[in-house]
Structure formats: structure tokens, C-alpha cells
Coordinates of C-alpha atoms and ligand atoms in Angstrom, one line a residue:
X6 CA -148.0 -32.4 44.1
X7 CA -148.1 -36.2 44.2
X8 CA -150.3 -39.0 42.7
X9 CA -151.9 -42.0 44.5
X10 CA -148.8 -44.0 43.6
X11 CA -145.9 -41.6 43.5
X12 CA -144.9 -39.0 46.1
X13 CA -142.5 -37.1 43.9
X14 CA -142.9 -33.4 43.3
X15 CA -143.0 -32.0 39.8
X16 CA -139.4 -31.4 38.8
X17 CA -138.1 -34.4 40.9
X18 CA -138.1 -36.7 37.9
X19 CA -135.9 -36.4 34.8
X20 CA -137.3 -36.2 31.3
X21 CA -135.8 -39.7 30.6
X22 CA -136.7 -42.6 33.0
X23 CA -135.3 -46.2 33.0
X24 CA -137.9 -48.6 34.2
X25 CA -136.9 -52.1 35.5
X26 CA -139.8 -54.2 36.8
X27 CA -138.2 -54.8 40.2
X28 CA -138.0 -51.8 42.4
X29 CA -135.0 -53.1 44.2
X30 CA -133.2 -53.2 40.8
X31 CA -134.2 -49.5 40.5
X32 CA -132.3 -49.0 43.7
X33 CA -129.3 -51.0 42.5
X34 CA -129.1 -49.1 39.3
X35 CA -129.3 -45.7 41.0
X36 CA -126.6 -46.7 43.5
X37 CA -124.3 -48.3 41.0
X38 CA -124.8 -46.5 37.7
X39 CA -125.9 -43.0 38.5
X40 CA -124.1 -40.1 40.1
X41 CA -125.7 -38.4 43.2
X42 CA -128.9 -40.5 43.2
X43 CA -131.9 -39.2 45.3
X44 CA -134.9 -41.3 46.1
X45 CA -138.2 -39.6 45.2
X46 CA -140.7 -42.4 45.7
X47 CA -141.3 -45.2 48.1
X48 CA -145.1 -45.6 48.0
X49 CA -145.9 -49.3 47.9
X50 CA -142.1 -49.9 47.8
X51 CA -142.0 -48.9 44.1
X52 CA -138.8 -47.0 44.4
X53 CA -137.8 -44.2 42.1
X54 CA -134.5 -42.3 42.1
X55 CA -133.1 -39.3 40.1
X56 CA -129.4 -38.9 39.5
X57 CA -127.1 -38.2 36.5
X58 CA -125.2 -40.2 33.9
X59 CA -122.3 -38.3 32.2
X60 CA -123.9 -35.1 33.7
X61 CA -127.4 -35.8 32.1
X62 CA -130.3 -36.0 34.5
X63 CA -131.9 -39.5 34.4
X64 CA -134.4 -41.3 36.7
X65 CA -134.9 -44.9 37.4
X66 CA -138.3 -46.1 38.6
X67 CA -139.7 -49.6 39.2
X68 CA -142.7 -50.5 37.1
X69 CA -143.9 -53.7 39.0
X70 CA -144.9 -56.8 36.9
X71 CA -147.5 -56.8 34.2
X72 CA -149.3 -54.4 32.0
X73 CA -151.8 -53.0 34.7
X74 CA -148.8 -52.0 36.9
X75 CA -146.5 -50.5 34.2
X76 CA -149.6 -48.8 32.8
X77 CA -150.2 -46.9 36.0
X78 CA -146.6 -45.8 36.6
X79 CA -145.8 -44.8 33.0
X80 CA -149.2 -43.0 32.6
X81 CA -148.3 -40.8 35.7
X82 CA -144.8 -40.2 34.5
X83 CA -146.0 -39.0 31.1
X84 CA -148.9 -37.0 32.2
X85 CA -148.2 -35.7 35.7
X86 CA -144.4 -35.5 35.7
X87 CA -143.6 -34.2 32.1
X88 CA -141.4 -37.3 31.3
X89 CA -140.6 -37.5 27.6
X90 CA -138.8 -40.9 27.2
X91 CA -139.3 -44.2 29.1
X92 CA -136.9 -47.0 28.5
X93 CA -138.1 -50.3 30.0
X94 CA -135.2 -52.6 30.9
X95 CA -136.2 -56.2 31.7
X96 CA -135.8 -59.9 31.2
X97 CA -137.6 -62.0 28.7
X98 CA -138.1 -65.6 27.5
X99 CA -136.8 -66.4 24.1
X100 CA -139.4 -67.4 21.4
X101 CA -137.5 -67.2 18.1
X102 CA -135.1 -70.1 17.3
X103 CA -132.1 -67.9 16.9
X104 CA -132.6 -66.0 20.2
X105 CA -130.4 -67.5 22.9
X106 CA -129.8 -67.1 26.6
X107 CA -128.0 -63.7 27.4
X108 CA -128.9 -62.1 24.1
X109 CA -130.2 -58.6 24.0
X110 CA -133.6 -57.9 22.4
X111 CA -134.7 -54.4 21.4
X112 CA -138.5 -54.4 21.0
X113 CA -139.6 -52.4 17.9
X114 CA -143.1 -53.5 18.4
X115 CA -145.1 -55.5 21.0
X116 CA -147.8 -58.0 20.1
X117 CA -150.2 -58.8 23.0
X118 CA -153.0 -60.9 24.4
X119 CA -153.9 -57.9 26.7
X120 CA -157.2 -56.0 26.4
X121 CA -155.3 -52.7 27.3
X122 CA -156.1 -51.3 23.8
X123 CA -159.8 -51.6 24.1
X124 CA -159.9 -48.3 26.1
X125 CA -159.0 -46.4 22.9
X126 CA -162.1 -47.7 21.1
X127 CA -160.2 -48.2 17.8
X128 CA -162.1 -49.8 14.9
X129 CA -159.3 -52.3 14.4
X130 CA -156.2 -53.9 15.9
X131 CA -153.6 -51.5 17.2
X132 CA -149.9 -52.2 16.7
X133 CA -148.0 -51.0 19.8
X134 CA -144.7 -49.6 18.5
X135 CA -141.5 -48.1 20.1
X136 CA -140.1 -44.7 19.2
X137 CA -137.7 -44.6 16.3
X138 CA -135.3 -42.2 18.0
X139 CA -134.9 -44.6 21.0
X140 CA -134.7 -47.7 18.8
X141 CA -132.0 -46.1 16.6
X142 CA -129.9 -44.9 19.6
X143 CA -130.2 -48.2 21.3
X144 CA -129.2 -50.2 18.2
X145 CA -126.1 -47.8 17.8
X146 CA -125.3 -48.3 21.5
X147 CA -125.6 -52.2 21.2
X148 CA -123.2 -52.0 18.1
X149 CA -120.7 -50.0 20.0
X150 CA -120.7 -52.3 23.0
X151 CA -120.4 -55.3 20.7
X152 CA -123.6 -57.0 22.1
X153 CA -125.3 -60.0 20.6
X154 CA -128.6 -58.3 19.9
X155 CA -131.8 -58.7 18.0
X156 CA -134.4 -56.1 16.9
X157 CA -138.0 -56.9 16.2
X158 CA -141.4 -57.8 17.4
X159 CA -141.8 -59.0 21.1
X160 CA -144.9 -60.6 22.8
X161 CA -146.4 -58.9 25.9
X162 CA -148.4 -61.5 27.8
X163 CA -150.8 -61.1 30.5
X164 CA -149.9 -64.5 31.9
X165 CA -146.6 -65.8 33.1
X166 CA -148.2 -69.3 33.9
X167 CA -150.1 -69.8 30.7
X168 CA -152.5 -72.8 30.1
X169 CA -152.6 -72.4 26.3
X170 CA -149.0 -73.3 25.5
X171 CA -149.2 -70.8 22.6
X172 CA -145.5 -69.9 22.3
X173 CA -145.0 -72.1 19.3
X174 CA -147.7 -70.0 17.4
X175 CA -145.9 -66.8 18.2
X176 CA -142.7 -68.4 17.0
X177 CA -144.3 -69.1 13.6
X178 CA -144.9 -65.4 13.3
X179 CA -141.2 -64.5 13.9
X180 CA -141.8 -63.0 17.4
X181 CA -138.5 -62.8 19.2
X182 CA -139.3 -62.9 23.0
X183 CA -142.0 -62.9 25.6
X184 CA -142.3 -60.4 28.5
X185 CA -145.2 -58.8 30.3
X186 CA -145.1 -55.0 30.0
X187 CA -144.0 -53.4 26.8
X188 CA -147.3 -53.2 24.8
X189 CA -149.0 -51.1 27.6
X190 CA -146.0 -48.9 27.8
X191 CA -146.0 -48.3 24.0
X192 CA -149.7 -47.6 24.0
X193 CA -149.4 -45.1 26.9
X194 CA -146.4 -43.4 25.1
X195 CA -148.4 -43.1 21.8
X196 CA -151.5 -41.7 23.5
X197 CA -149.5 -39.2 25.5
X198 CA -147.4 -38.2 22.3
X199 CA -144.2 -39.3 24.1
X200 CA -141.5 -41.9 23.5
X201 CA -140.9 -45.5 24.8
X202 CA -138.6 -48.4 24.1
X203 CA -138.2 -51.8 25.7
X204 CA -134.7 -53.3 25.9
X205 CA -134.5 -57.0 27.2
X206 CA -132.0 -59.6 28.1
X207 CA -133.0 -63.2 27.6
X208 CA -133.1 -64.9 31.0
X209 CA -134.7 -68.2 29.8
X210 CA -135.8 -70.1 26.8
X211 CA -139.2 -71.7 27.6
X212 CA -139.4 -73.6 24.3
X213 CA -136.0 -75.2 24.9
X214 CA -136.3 -75.6 28.7
X215 CA -133.1 -73.4 29.4
X216 CA -132.5 -70.7 32.0
X217 CA -129.6 -68.5 33.0
X218 CA -127.8 -68.6 36.4
X219 CA -128.0 -65.7 38.8
X220 CA -124.4 -64.7 37.9
X221 CA -125.1 -64.8 34.2
X222 CA -128.2 -62.6 34.8
X223 CA -126.1 -60.1 36.6
X224 CA -123.5 -59.8 33.8
X225 CA -126.1 -59.5 31.0
X226 CA -128.0 -57.1 33.1
X227 CA -124.9 -54.9 33.3
X228 CA -124.6 -55.0 29.5
X229 CA -128.2 -54.0 29.0
X230 CA -127.7 -51.1 31.5
X231 CA -124.7 -49.8 29.4
X232 CA -126.9 -49.9 26.3
X233 CA -129.7 -48.1 28.1
X234 CA -127.5 -45.4 29.6
X235 CA -125.6 -44.9 26.2
X236 CA -129.1 -44.5 24.6
X237 CA -129.9 -41.8 27.2
X238 CA -126.6 -40.1 26.2
X239 CA -127.3 -40.3 22.5
X240 CA -130.8 -38.7 22.7
X241 CA -129.9 -35.9 25.0
X242 CA -130.1 -33.2 22.3
X243 CA -133.0 -34.8 20.3
Ligands
HPA3 N1 -142.7 -65.3 30.3 C1 -143.1 -64.0 30.6 N2 -142.3 -63.1 31.0 C2 -141.0 -63.5 31.1 C3 -140.5 -64.8 30.8 C4 -141.4 -65.7 30.4 O1 -141.1 -66.9 30.1 N3 -139.2 -64.8 31.1 C5 -138.8 -63.6 31.6 N4 -139.9 -62.8 31.5

């Protein structure tokens, strides 16, 4: 069995999947954080691997950039490969005044300018929300690691280069950070009756004109990976 985008066989993918946007980051994570990683997908270069962490099976799969891309990969993981939990791990731009470079943001909910929800024909505005068991385990992990972290609403945008300059409006609503995938992931999880969470590190502050160096991104990336992997450990019996 395979899908148009994934040549894994059923059973090749663990019930919990970590999803970075960049497929080469998936390779890096598999090779540096997992034991015995095996590559199960290379279609379109969207690499996916399964290995173990503390003996627990875990997969790591690139999502690509933007909601259409993560929408495809996460839909297939949930519906074709019996995946239960997807944890997106990515970078984001700070929006809230108290969110700084290298901080960790755990996205409880994801506001969006995307039309992704229109497919569900809801008579109102849907609020894409992460799964409490993943939020709670990630917060505990961030506490244990001693991270500087924030928990709250994030903004999933369809545009990286945006003409409207609307970040100040999202700032007024207490939104913490901007990224481009979480809302679609949360909606796919909800529709499939599965679990999702997005953990982010702040790579830039668009409102303040700041960004991290490559070395800083690597260090905070490692911290985010530890939070994500400890989250996998904490939910193993739930
Ligand atoms: N916009 C959208 N996505 C992002 C950003 C941003 O400024 N920074 C990191 N991911």
C-alpha cells in the first residue's frame, strides 16, 4: 500500500510522528535523535523515517511549507497509516511583545487567514485547537528542561510575504507568533478524531526587525527536539 505522496507500507510509520517543515531536518532528526532510523519515504524528497526514542517507536516526516502541503501529508498519516499523534516542530516569527528570539511557543490554538475550514461547511468560524494530552505533556517537558516558553494562540498564515502588514492587529488580540501550518494540522486532527500539537522556536521578530543566527537556530532547535521527544515519552501509555 502507498499513497500518491508516500511510499510507506502500513505499519512502517509509528503512531506518533514528529513533523518538521524541512525534509532534510527530518533526516537530521532521525540520524541524530532516534535509534535505528529507517527511511520509509522519498517521494518528492519529502523524507520520512521511523526509529525509536527510549525504546518507543517514533516517526519523523517532513511536511513541506504551508497549509496545503501539511494538509496532504498529515491527512494521509491519520487516515492511511493509522497515526494517532502528530507533533509539528517548526520555527515562527514573534508577534506578542513578550515573545523573544529563541523562545519556545506551544500552540494551544491556531487562528488563520486560510480557507482550509470551508471544506467542513460549518455555519460559523471554527477554532483550530491542539489536543490537551499533547499540550499538557509538552508543557511538563518544557518545565523540566527549564525552557523559556509561552503557551497560547498562534497565527497560521497563507502568506510569508504579506502585503497587508497585519501583524500589529494580531498582536492586539494577544496572538503569540506567526507560522504557516498549524491550523490545517489541527483541523485534520479534529476531523480524523486524532491528536495534534505545534511546538515552535522563535527564529525572528518581524515587528522588531530581529532574527537569529544559524548557530542560535541550531541550539534552540535542539531544545525544541528535547521537548518534543520527552512529550512522546510522556504520552506513551495514554
Ligand atoms: N512568517 C511566517 N512564517 C514564519 C515566519 C514569519 O515571519 N518566521 C518563521 N516562520
